[in-house]
Coordinates of C-alpha atoms in Angstrom, one line a residue:
M1 CA -0.1 0.0 0.1
S2 CA 1.6 3.4 -1.0
D3 CA 2.3 6.2 1.4
I4 CA -0.5 8.6 2.0
I5 CA 0.8 11.4 4.4
Q6 CA 2.5 14.4 2.8
L7 CA 3.6 17.7 4.0
L8 CA 1.1 20.6 3.1
P9 CA 2.4 23.6 1.0
D10 CA 3.1 26.7 2.9
H11 CA 0.3 28.7 1.5
V12 CA -2.2 26.0 2.5
A13 CA -0.7 25.7 6.0
N14 CA -1.1 29.5 6.3
Q15 CA -4.7 29.5 5.2
I16 CA -5.3 26.9 7.9
A17 CA -3.5 29.2 10.7
A18 CA -5.5 32.2 9.2
G19 CA -8.5 30.2 10.3
E20 CA -7.6 30.5 13.8
V21 CA -5.7 33.9 14.1
V22 CA -7.9 35.8 11.5
Q23 CA -11.6 35.4 12.3
R24 CA -12.8 39.0 11.2
P25 CA -11.4 42.2 10.3
A26 CA -11.2 43.2 14.0
S27 CA -8.6 40.3 14.3
V28 CA -6.4 42.0 11.9
V29 CA -6.7 45.1 13.7
K30 CA -5.8 43.7 16.9
E31 CA -2.6 41.9 15.5
L32 CA -1.5 45.2 13.5
L33 CA -1.9 47.3 16.7
E34 CA 0.0 45.0 19.0
N35 CA 2.8 44.7 16.4
A36 CA 3.1 48.5 16.4
I37 CA 3.2 48.7 20.2
D38 CA 5.8 45.9 20.4
A39 CA 8.0 48.2 17.9
D40 CA 7.9 51.0 20.6
A41 CA 5.8 53.3 18.8
T42 CA 4.4 56.6 20.4
V43 CA 1.9 57.5 17.8
I44 CA -0.4 54.9 16.0
K45 CA -2.9 55.6 13.4
L46 CA -5.7 53.2 12.3
I47 CA -7.5 53.6 9.0
I48 CA -10.5 51.7 8.1
K49 CA -12.6 51.5 5.1
D50 CA -15.9 49.5 4.8
A51 CA -15.6 48.0 8.2
G52 CA -12.2 46.5 7.4
K53 CA -13.5 44.5 4.4
T54 CA -11.9 46.9 1.8
L55 CA -8.9 48.2 3.8
V56 CA -7.1 48.0 7.3
Q57 CA -4.1 50.2 7.7
V58 CA -2.0 50.9 10.7
I59 CA 0.7 53.5 10.6
D60 CA 3.2 53.8 13.5
D61 CA 6.4 55.6 14.3
G62 CA 8.3 52.8 15.7
K63 CA 11.7 51.4 15.3
G64 CA 10.8 49.9 11.8
M65 CA 12.6 46.9 10.2
S66 CA 15.7 46.2 7.9
A67 CA 15.0 44.8 4.3
T68 CA 15.8 41.4 5.5
D69 CA 13.4 41.4 8.6
A70 CA 10.8 42.8 6.4
R71 CA 10.8 39.9 4.2
L72 CA 11.4 37.3 7.0
S73 CA 8.4 38.9 8.9
F74 CA 6.0 37.2 6.6
E75 CA 7.4 33.8 7.2
R76 CA 5.7 31.2 9.5
H77 CA 7.0 31.1 13.1
A78 CA 9.3 34.1 12.4
T79 CA 9.5 36.6 15.3
S80 CA 11.7 38.8 17.3
K81 CA 9.8 38.3 20.6
I82 CA 11.2 35.1 21.8
K83 CA 14.2 33.0 21.4
S84 CA 13.6 29.8 23.6
A85 CA 10.7 28.0 25.2
D86 CA 11.6 29.6 28.6
D87 CA 10.9 33.0 27.0
L88 CA 7.2 31.9 27.1
F89 CA 7.1 32.3 31.0
K90 CA 8.7 35.8 31.2
L91 CA 6.8 37.7 28.1
N92 CA 6.8 41.3 28.0
T93 CA 5.5 41.7 24.3
K94 CA 2.0 41.3 22.8
G95 CA 3.0 38.7 20.2
F96 CA 5.3 35.8 20.4
R97 CA 4.1 33.2 18.1
G98 CA 5.1 34.6 14.6
E99 CA 1.8 33.5 12.9
A100 CA -0.2 36.8 12.4
L101 CA 1.5 38.3 9.5
A102 CA 2.0 35.0 7.7
S103 CA -1.7 34.2 8.3
I104 CA -2.9 37.7 7.2
A105 CA -0.9 37.6 3.9
A106 CA -2.4 34.1 3.1
I107 CA -5.8 35.8 2.7
A108 CA -5.5 39.2 1.8
H109 CA -3.5 41.8 -0.3
V110 CA -0.9 43.1 1.9
E111 CA 1.5 46.2 1.5
L112 CA 4.2 46.9 3.9
K113 CA 6.3 50.0 4.0
T114 CA 9.1 50.3 6.6
K115 CA 12.3 52.1 7.6
Q116 CA 14.6 52.1 10.4
D117 CA 16.0 55.5 12.0
D118 CA 19.4 55.2 11.2
Q119 CA 18.8 54.2 7.4
E120 CA 18.0 56.8 4.6
L121 CA 15.8 54.6 2.5
G122 CA 13.1 52.1 3.5
T123 CA 11.5 48.9 1.9
T124 CA 8.1 48.2 0.5
I125 CA 6.8 44.7 0.0
V126 CA 3.6 43.7 -1.8
I127 CA 2.2 40.2 -1.1
E128 CA -0.8 38.6 -2.4
G129 CA -2.3 35.3 -1.0
S130 CA 1.3 34.3 0.3
E131 CA 3.0 35.2 -3.1
V132 CA 5.3 37.9 -3.0
K133 CA 4.6 40.2 -5.8
S134 CA 7.4 42.9 -5.5
Q135 CA 10.1 44.1 -3.0
E136 CA 11.6 47.5 -3.6
V137 CA 13.4 50.5 -2.1
I138 CA 11.4 53.4 -1.4
V139 CA 11.6 56.8 0.6
T140 CA 9.2 56.5 3.5
P141 CA 9.1 58.0 7.2
T142 CA 10.7 56.2 10.1
G143 CA 8.3 53.4 11.2
T144 CA 6.0 51.0 9.5
S145 CA 2.9 51.3 7.5
L146 CA 0.9 48.2 6.9
S147 CA -2.0 48.0 4.7
V148 CA -4.4 44.9 4.3
K149 CA -6.8 45.0 1.4
H150 CA -9.6 42.8 0.1
L151 CA -9.6 40.5 3.2
F152 CA -10.6 36.8 2.3
F153 CA -10.5 37.4 -1.3
N154 CA -9.5 34.0 -2.0
I155 CA -11.7 32.4 0.7
P156 CA -15.3 33.6 -0.5
A157 CA -17.1 31.4 2.1
R158 CA -15.4 33.1 4.9
R159 CA -16.2 36.4 3.4
N160 CA -19.8 35.6 3.0
F161 CA -20.0 34.6 6.6
L162 CA -18.9 38.4 7.7
K163 CA -21.7 40.4 9.3
S164 CA -23.0 43.7 8.2
N165 CA -20.7 46.8 8.2
T166 CA -22.3 48.0 11.5
V167 CA -21.5 44.7 13.5
E168 CA -18.0 44.5 12.0
L169 CA -17.1 48.0 12.7
R170 CA -18.4 47.5 16.3
H171 CA -15.9 44.8 16.9
I172 CA -13.1 46.8 15.5
I173 CA -13.8 49.6 17.8
D174 CA -13.9 47.1 20.6
E175 CA -10.5 46.0 19.9
F176 CA -9.3 49.5 19.4
H177 CA -10.7 50.4 22.8
R178 CA -8.7 47.5 24.5
V179 CA -5.6 48.3 22.9
A180 CA -5.9 52.1 23.6
L181 CA -6.9 51.6 27.4
A182 CA -4.0 49.2 27.9
H183 CA -1.4 51.9 26.7
P184 CA -2.6 55.5 27.7
S185 CA 1.0 56.7 27.2
I186 CA 0.8 56.1 23.5
G187 CA -1.4 58.5 21.2
F188 CA -3.9 56.7 19.1
S189 CA -6.2 58.0 16.2
M190 CA -8.8 56.0 14.2
F191 CA -10.4 57.1 10.9
S192 CA -13.4 55.3 9.3
N193 CA -14.4 55.8 5.7
G194 CA -12.3 59.1 5.8
T195 CA -14.0 60.3 9.1
E196 CA -12.0 60.8 12.3
T197 CA -13.7 58.5 14.9
Y198 CA -11.1 58.9 17.7
N199 CA -8.3 61.1 18.5
L200 CA -6.6 60.1 21.8
P201 CA -3.6 62.0 22.8
P202 CA -0.9 60.5 25.5
S203 CA -2.4 60.9 28.9
N204 CA -3.1 59.2 32.1
Y205 CA -5.4 56.3 32.6
R206 CA -8.3 58.3 33.9
Q207 CA -8.2 60.6 31.1
R208 CA -7.9 58.0 28.5
I209 CA -11.2 56.5 29.8
V210 CA -12.8 59.8 29.6
N211 CA -11.6 60.5 26.2
I212 CA -13.0 57.2 24.9
F213 CA -16.4 57.0 26.7
G214 CA -17.2 60.5 27.1
T215 CA -16.6 63.3 29.5
K216 CA -19.7 62.2 31.7
T217 CA -17.8 59.1 32.5
N218 CA -15.5 61.1 34.8
E219 CA -18.0 61.5 37.5
K220 CA -18.9 57.7 37.4
L221 CA -15.4 56.5 38.2
V222 CA -14.3 55.2 41.7
P223 CA -10.6 54.6 42.1
V224 CA -9.4 51.2 43.0
E225 CA -5.8 50.9 44.4
E226 CA -4.2 47.6 46.1
A227 CA -0.8 46.3 46.3
T228 CA 0.2 42.8 47.5
E229 CA 3.1 40.5 47.0
V230 CA 0.9 38.2 44.7
L231 CA -1.0 41.0 42.9
I232 CA -1.1 44.9 42.2
I233 CA -4.4 46.4 41.3
S234 CA -4.9 49.7 39.8
G235 CA -7.9 51.3 37.9
F236 CA -11.4 52.2 38.3
V237 CA -14.9 50.8 38.8
G238 CA -18.1 52.5 37.7
K239 CA -20.6 53.7 40.5
P240 CA -23.6 51.3 40.9
E241 CA -26.2 54.0 39.8
F242 CA -24.7 54.1 36.4
A243 CA -24.5 50.5 35.7
K244 CA -25.9 49.3 32.4
K245 CA -27.4 46.0 31.0
S246 CA -24.7 45.6 28.6
R247 CA -21.2 44.4 29.2
N248 CA -19.3 47.1 27.0
E249 CA -17.5 48.6 29.8
Q250 CA -16.0 45.8 31.3
F251 CA -12.0 45.5 31.0
F252 CA -9.6 43.4 32.7
F253 CA -5.8 43.9 31.8
V254 CA -3.1 41.6 33.1
N255 CA 0.4 43.0 32.4
N256 CA -1.1 45.6 29.9
R257 CA -2.9 42.7 28.0
F258 CA -6.6 42.5 27.7
I259 CA -8.3 39.4 28.9
K260 CA -11.6 37.7 29.5
S261 CA -12.2 36.0 32.7
A262 CA -15.6 34.9 33.9
Y263 CA -14.2 34.0 37.2
L264 CA -12.6 37.3 38.1
N265 CA -15.8 38.9 36.6
H266 CA -17.7 37.0 39.4
A267 CA -15.4 38.5 42.0
I268 CA -16.6 41.9 40.7
N269 CA -20.3 41.2 40.8
S270 CA -19.8 39.8 44.4
A271 CA -18.3 43.0 45.6
F272 CA -21.4 44.9 44.0
E273 CA -23.6 42.5 45.7
G274 CA -26.8 44.4 46.8
L275 CA -25.8 47.6 45.0
L276 CA -27.1 46.8 41.5
K277 CA -30.5 46.3 39.9
D278 CA -31.5 43.1 38.5
G279 CA -29.8 42.4 35.4
A280 CA -27.4 45.4 35.5
Q281 CA -23.7 44.9 34.9
P282 CA -21.0 46.9 36.8
S283 CA -18.6 48.9 34.8
Y284 CA -14.8 48.2 35.4
Y285 CA -11.4 49.4 34.1
L286 CA -8.9 47.2 36.1
N287 CA -5.1 46.6 35.5
L288 CA -3.8 43.5 37.3
T289 CA 0.1 43.3 37.5
V290 CA 1.4 39.8 38.4
N291 CA 4.6 37.9 38.0
P292 CA 4.8 36.7 34.3
Q293 CA 6.1 33.3 35.5
T294 CA 2.8 32.6 37.3
I295 CA 0.5 32.9 34.1
D296 CA 0.2 30.9 31.0
I297 CA -0.7 33.1 27.9
N298 CA 0.0 30.4 25.3
I299 CA -3.7 28.9 25.6
H300 CA -5.6 30.4 22.7
P301 CA -4.5 31.9 19.5
T302 CA -6.4 35.2 20.3
K303 CA -4.3 35.3 23.6
T304 CA -7.4 36.8 25.5
E305 CA -7.5 33.8 28.0
I306 CA -5.0 33.3 30.7
K307 CA -4.3 30.5 33.2
F308 CA -3.1 31.7 36.9
D309 CA -1.2 29.5 39.3
D310 CA -3.6 30.7 42.2
E311 CA -6.9 31.9 40.9
H312 CA -8.5 31.7 44.4
T313 CA -6.2 34.3 45.9
L314 CA -6.6 36.6 43.1
Y315 CA -10.3 36.4 43.3
A316 CA -10.3 37.2 47.2
I317 CA -8.0 40.2 46.7
L318 CA -9.8 41.4 43.8
R319 CA -13.1 41.3 45.5
S320 CA -11.8 42.9 48.9
A321 CA -10.1 45.7 47.0
V322 CA -13.2 46.5 45.1
K323 CA -15.5 46.4 48.0
H324 CA -12.9 48.6 50.2
S325 CA -13.0 51.2 47.4
L326 CA -16.8 51.2 47.3
G327 CA -16.9 51.6 51.0
Q328 CA -14.2 54.1 51.4
F329 CA -15.8 56.5 48.8
N330 CA -19.2 56.3 50.4
I331 CA -20.7 54.1 47.6
A332 CA -21.7 51.1 49.6
P333 CA -24.3 51.7 52.5
V334 CA -23.2 52.1 56.0
L335 CA -24.8 49.9 58.7
D336 CA -25.5 52.8 61.1
F337 CA -29.3 53.6 61.3
D338 CA -28.8 56.5 63.7
R339 CA -26.4 58.4 61.7
D340 CA -27.3 61.6 60.2
A341 CA -25.3 62.4 56.9
N342 CA -26.2 66.0 57.4
L343 CA -23.9 66.1 60.5
D344 CA -20.8 64.9 58.6
T345 CA -18.0 67.4 58.5
P346 CA -17.4 68.6 55.2
Y347 CA -13.8 68.0 53.8
S348 CA -13.2 71.8 53.5
Y349 CA -13.9 72.5 57.2
E350 CA -11.6 69.7 58.6
Q351 CA -8.8 72.0 58.7
K352 CA -10.2 75.2 59.8
G353 CA -10.1 74.1 63.6
M354 CA -12.8 74.6 66.5
P355 CA -15.2 77.6 66.0
S356 CA -15.0 80.3 68.6
V357 CA -17.7 80.6 71.5
E358 CA -18.9 83.9 73.1
V359 CA -20.2 84.0 76.6
D360 CA -22.4 86.6 78.3
R361 CA -20.8 86.6 81.7
S362 CA -23.5 89.0 83.2
F363 CA -26.3 86.4 82.5
N364 CA -27.9 84.9 85.7
P365 CA -30.4 82.2 85.1
F366 CA -31.8 82.4 88.8
K367 CA -32.4 86.0 88.7
Q368 CA -36.2 86.9 89.2
D369 CA -37.6 90.1 87.6
T370 CA -39.7 92.2 89.9
P371 CA -43.3 92.2 88.6
P372 CA -44.7 95.6 87.4
T373 CA -47.1 97.4 89.9
K374 CA -50.3 99.4 89.4
T375 CA -50.9 102.7 91.2
V376 CA -54.4 102.9 92.5
A377 CA -55.9 106.1 94.1
S378 CA -57.2 105.8 97.6
S379 CA -60.3 107.6 99.1
S380 CA -58.1 110.0 101.1
G381 CA -56.5 111.2 97.9
G382 CA -53.5 109.3 98.4
S383 CA -52.3 106.1 96.2
F384 CA -50.7 102.7 96.8
S385 CA -49.3 100.1 94.6
S386 CA -50.8 96.9 94.2
P387 CA -49.4 93.8 92.2
S388 CA -51.0 92.9 88.9
F389 CA -53.3 89.9 88.8
K390 CA -53.1 86.9 86.2
K391 CA -56.1 86.3 84.3
D392 CA -57.5 83.0 85.6
S393 CA -57.2 80.1 83.1
G394 CA -60.1 78.3 81.9
A395 CA -61.9 75.3 83.8
S396 CA -60.2 71.9 83.6
W397 CA -61.6 69.1 81.7
D398 CA -63.9 67.7 84.4
G399 CA -65.7 71.0 84.5
L400 CA -67.2 70.1 81.1
Y401 CA -69.5 67.8 82.9
V402 CA -70.7 70.5 85.4
G403 CA -74.7 70.5 85.3
L404 CA -75.1 67.1 84.1
E405 CA -75.8 65.9 87.6
S406 CA -77.8 68.0 90.2
K407 CA -77.5 67.6 93.8
G408 CA -79.1 64.2 94.7
T409 CA -80.7 63.6 91.3
K410 CA -79.3 62.2 88.0
T411 CA -80.5 63.3 84.5
T412 CA -80.9 60.3 82.1
T413 CA -81.4 60.4 78.3
D414 CA -84.1 58.2 76.8
F415 CA -82.2 57.1 73.5
S416 CA -85.4 55.5 72.3
E417 CA -86.8 59.0 71.5
I418 CA -83.7 59.9 69.5
H419 CA -84.2 59.2 65.6
F420 CA -81.1 58.7 63.5
E421 CA -80.9 59.1 59.7
S422 CA -81.3 55.9 58.1
Q423 CA -78.8 54.6 55.5
P424 CA -80.4 55.1 52.0
Q425 CA -81.2 51.9 50.1
T426 CA -80.5 52.2 46.5
E427 CA -81.2 49.5 44.0
S428 CA -80.0 49.4 40.4
F429 CA -82.8 50.6 37.9
F430 CA -81.3 48.2 35.3
K431 CA -81.5 44.9 37.5
N432 CA -82.2 42.0 35.4
E433 CA -83.3 38.9 37.1
N434 CA -82.2 36.9 34.1
E435 CA -78.7 38.5 33.9
V436 CA -76.0 35.7 33.6
E437 CA -73.0 35.9 35.5
Q438 CA -69.7 36.3 33.5
K439 CA -67.4 33.3 34.0
Q440 CA -63.8 33.5 34.1
T441 CA -62.1 32.2 30.9
T442 CA -58.3 32.6 31.5
Y443 CA -56.1 31.7 34.3
Q444 CA -52.4 32.7 35.0
L445 CA -50.1 30.0 35.9
N446 CA -46.8 30.8 38.0
N447 CA -47.1 34.3 36.6
K448 CA -45.6 33.0 33.4
F449 CA -48.2 31.2 31.4
I450 CA -51.9 32.2 30.6
I451 CA -54.2 29.1 30.3
S452 CA -57.4 29.7 28.2
T453 CA -59.9 27.3 27.1
I454 CA -61.1 26.4 23.7
K455 CA -63.6 24.2 22.3
S456 CA -61.0 21.3 21.6
G457 CA -59.1 21.7 24.8
M458 CA -56.9 24.5 26.1
L459 CA -54.2 27.0 25.3
V460 CA -50.9 27.5 27.3
I461 CA -49.6 30.9 26.2
D462 CA -46.3 32.4 27.2
Q463 CA -47.2 35.9 28.3
H464 CA -43.8 37.4 27.7
R465 CA -43.5 36.2 24.2
A466 CA -47.1 36.9 23.4
H467 CA -47.0 40.5 24.4
Q468 CA -43.6 40.9 22.5
R469 CA -45.6 39.8 19.3
V470 CA -48.3 42.3 20.0
L471 CA -46.0 45.2 20.5
Y472 CA -43.7 44.2 17.7
E473 CA -46.6 44.5 15.2
D474 CA -47.7 47.7 16.8
F475 CA -44.4 49.4 16.5
L476 CA -44.0 47.8 13.1
R477 CA -47.2 49.5 11.8
H478 CA -46.4 52.9 13.4
I479 CA -43.1 53.1 11.9
T480 CA -44.3 52.2 8.4
I481 CA -47.3 54.5 8.2
K482 CA -45.3 57.2 10.5
E483 CA -48.3 57.8 12.7
G484 CA -46.9 57.0 16.2
V485 CA -48.8 58.5 19.0
S486 CA -46.6 60.6 21.6
Q487 CA -47.0 61.9 25.0
Q488 CA -45.3 65.2 25.9
L489 CA -43.1 65.2 29.1
L490 CA -43.4 68.0 31.6
F491 CA -39.6 68.4 31.7
P492 CA -37.2 67.3 28.8
L493 CA -35.3 64.1 29.7
E494 CA -31.7 64.4 29.4
L495 CA -29.6 61.2 28.5
H496 CA -25.8 60.7 28.2
F497 CA -24.3 58.4 25.6
S498 CA -20.8 58.0 24.2
N499 CA -19.9 59.5 20.6
Q500 CA -20.3 56.2 18.9
E501 CA -23.8 55.6 20.6
I502 CA -24.7 59.0 19.7
A503 CA -23.9 58.3 16.0
L504 CA -26.3 55.3 16.1
I505 CA -29.0 57.3 17.5
N506 CA -28.8 59.6 14.6
Q507 CA -29.1 56.9 12.3
L508 CA -32.3 55.6 14.1
K509 CA -33.7 59.1 14.8
E510 CA -36.3 59.1 11.9
D511 CA -37.5 55.6 12.8
L512 CA -37.7 56.4 16.4
E513 CA -39.8 59.5 15.9
S514 CA -42.1 57.4 13.9
T515 CA -42.8 55.3 17.0
G516 CA -43.4 58.4 19.1
F517 CA -40.3 59.8 20.4
I518 CA -39.6 63.4 20.0
F519 CA -36.0 64.7 20.3
Q520 CA -35.3 68.3 21.2
S521 CA -31.5 67.9 20.4
I522 CA -28.8 65.2 19.9
E523 CA -25.5 66.8 20.6
N524 CA -22.0 65.6 21.7
E525 CA -22.9 62.9 24.3
T526 CA -26.3 64.3 25.3
V527 CA -29.7 63.6 23.9
Q528 CA -32.9 65.6 25.1
I529 CA -36.1 64.0 24.7
T530 CA -39.4 65.9 25.1
G531 CA -42.0 63.2 24.0
V532 CA -42.1 59.3 24.4
P533 CA -44.7 56.9 23.0
V534 CA -47.8 56.6 24.8
N535 CA -47.1 53.1 26.4
V536 CA -43.5 53.9 27.3
P537 CA -42.8 55.0 31.0
E538 CA -40.4 57.8 31.2
S539 CA -38.4 55.6 33.6
E540 CA -37.9 53.1 30.9
V541 CA -36.5 55.3 28.1
S542 CA -32.9 55.1 28.9
I543 CA -33.2 51.3 29.1
I544 CA -35.1 51.0 25.9
L545 CA -32.4 53.2 24.0
E546 CA -29.5 51.2 25.8
Q547 CA -31.1 47.9 24.6
L548 CA -31.7 49.3 21.2
I549 CA -28.0 50.4 20.7
S550 CA -26.8 47.0 22.0
D551 CA -29.2 45.1 19.5
V552 CA -27.9 47.3 16.6
E553 CA -24.4 46.8 17.4
N554 CA -24.7 42.9 17.9
E555 CA -27.6 42.0 15.4
V556 CA -26.9 39.2 13.0
P557 CA -28.4 40.4 9.7
D558 CA -30.2 38.1 7.6
S559 CA -32.0 38.3 4.2
N560 CA -34.9 40.5 5.8
F561 CA -32.7 42.6 7.9
S562 CA -33.7 46.4 8.1
A563 CA -33.2 48.8 10.8
T564 CA -37.0 49.2 11.0
D565 CA -37.6 45.6 11.9
L566 CA -34.6 45.7 14.3
L567 CA -36.1 48.9 16.1
A568 CA -39.6 47.2 16.4
K569 CA -38.0 43.9 17.8
S570 CA -35.8 45.8 20.3
M571 CA -38.6 48.0 21.6
A572 CA -40.9 45.1 21.9
K573 CA -38.3 43.2 23.8
S574 CA -37.9 46.0 26.2
L575 CA -41.4 46.9 26.9
A576 CA -43.0 43.5 27.1
I577 CA -44.3 42.2 30.3
K578 CA -41.8 40.0 32.0
T579 CA -42.0 36.5 33.5
G580 CA -43.2 36.9 37.0
Q581 CA -45.4 39.8 36.6
S582 CA -49.0 39.3 37.7
L583 CA -52.0 40.0 35.6
T584 CA -55.7 40.7 36.3
N585 CA -58.4 38.7 34.7
Q586 CA -59.1 41.6 32.3
E587 CA -55.5 41.9 31.4
Q588 CA -54.9 38.2 30.5
E589 CA -58.3 38.3 28.4
H590 CA -57.0 41.5 26.7
L591 CA -53.6 40.2 25.9
V592 CA -55.2 36.9 24.6
N593 CA -57.5 38.8 22.2
R594 CA -54.7 41.2 21.1
L595 CA -52.2 38.2 20.4
F596 CA -55.0 36.3 18.0
G597 CA -55.7 39.6 16.4
C598 CA -51.8 39.6 15.1
K599 CA -50.8 38.5 11.7
E600 CA -48.4 35.9 12.9
P601 CA -49.6 35.0 16.5
N602 CA -47.8 31.5 16.5
V603 CA -44.4 32.8 17.0
S604 CA -42.6 35.9 18.8
P605 CA -40.6 38.4 16.8
T606 CA -37.5 36.2 17.3
N607 CA -39.3 33.3 15.9
K608 CA -40.1 31.4 19.1
T609 CA -43.2 29.6 20.0
T610 CA -45.8 31.9 21.9
F611 CA -48.4 29.2 22.7
V612 CA -49.1 25.5 22.7
T613 CA -52.4 23.7 22.5
M614 CA -53.6 20.7 24.4
T615 CA -56.4 18.7 23.2
V616 CA -59.0 16.7 25.3
D617 CA -57.8 13.6 23.8
E618 CA -54.2 14.4 24.7
L619 CA -55.5 15.1 28.4
D620 CA -57.5 11.8 28.3
K621 CA -54.2 10.0 27.5
K622 CA -52.6 11.4 30.5
F623 CA -55.0 9.6 32.8
M624 CA -54.8 6.2 30.9

């Protein structure tokens, strides 16, 4: 039998590796930004076109590469970061595998321009699908510029699986945020389709957070600082009252590398226990510094998962540090029920010393004043003084009964002679003796399902999904015919969002106005609303818009995808009655009637079953 095992060609091996390293345009952004940081760049520029599908370009002012290094950088497992296996346990760089550029060059058109500071001329290399098309000497600034064009041009199946531009751009921005937050001392800028999206100058960590997420973020931050032999923690957590339902503002950095850890996230949630509303997620931006020899980064190609030697200790330290900060800055409640916060000494008065006290030394509390006297003329023509008399006070309470009893006799009252006004008896003028009592036709089970009877058996309706379907069709109709009914607010409602979220609201403004929203202004980081749809409580407006923004950013588009449909789905999901909410008999019947008045009552807007039927025959079989 002939041999069947053979070595794969390099370009095939690179494409296989690309499947792990490069999942979407955001993966390319991450790899190129990290390479620029490893090159000791101080200013990094990111240029995006069509959410990275057409172009991803990163320009830095780092140390650049020689002509030999530039060509060798596109070979598999070629790296300057490590030299031996022992270096894996003392990594101080972002990359170390040497796979990123080889994988990217295998599935895209790549153009590299680089020059070292001590060289007069630089090098440019053009590669298409792992094939080097040209290598020339050019004039270029010190540093490196790497352009990735037509991503997945030779893998159409992978390109077809990419999401919409909105979703892909959201992933790119997330990666940009992670890298920029980990390195506040480096200047970053980002351009999307020719428009400057971010311009982040070198700054401290707090200012970098504010520059990314908006000026209103500054008042939400609570500092967290802790230093132990095992772990050093620095950064910020968000105040509980500003918590959102999304996890977009949760960042862990271990030795300046972004990671994801459900275990450490649980430590943060535990520290916020009792301070957050149901479903709310705390915001945190925490830097963890540990000994590189106590962690293992080489687990996943994306390097976002890390193994720790002693996770339990890190959990306890992290939880205690966050709880301490929340208590230190009076965020957590104090168990002193008699404490009056108004009596606390303001910080501005602590250094002013004790107040001066003035005493009236001539005051005598035991001194009696001489009562005034009246002068009365006497019959002999003289006069004498007499003290003034107090006016006698009224009789005491027992004097009220004087006269009710005479001496030796008692007065009695004959209550039989007293007539009281009788309660009027009213009867309905429309009373019908043949009136039939209305019977209850619906029942609520566990505050989740509505049971309704039909001729062939019974219906079991999921109240949350059913109400979603009803609201979805209502919103869709209002948006389509642009006849949404609005209720005016007494005072304008002011909400704060990041610049990226403001851009999404501007895109959806027209459709939101069709549902009943009235916007007074949409400016930098601030939205003022003067009217809301009739069935939307004012307290739910911010939740609805946050949920809508999250849905737009993460929606998986299909053939029927549209902004109108997405808006109707998102608002219906936010406003539908929740599982566990008790309904009256009238509300149950109204919901059932509205559901079966819909065009598609069988499924919710997300294509989940809204009700099931159980026939009498099926019930009979249960008792056989």
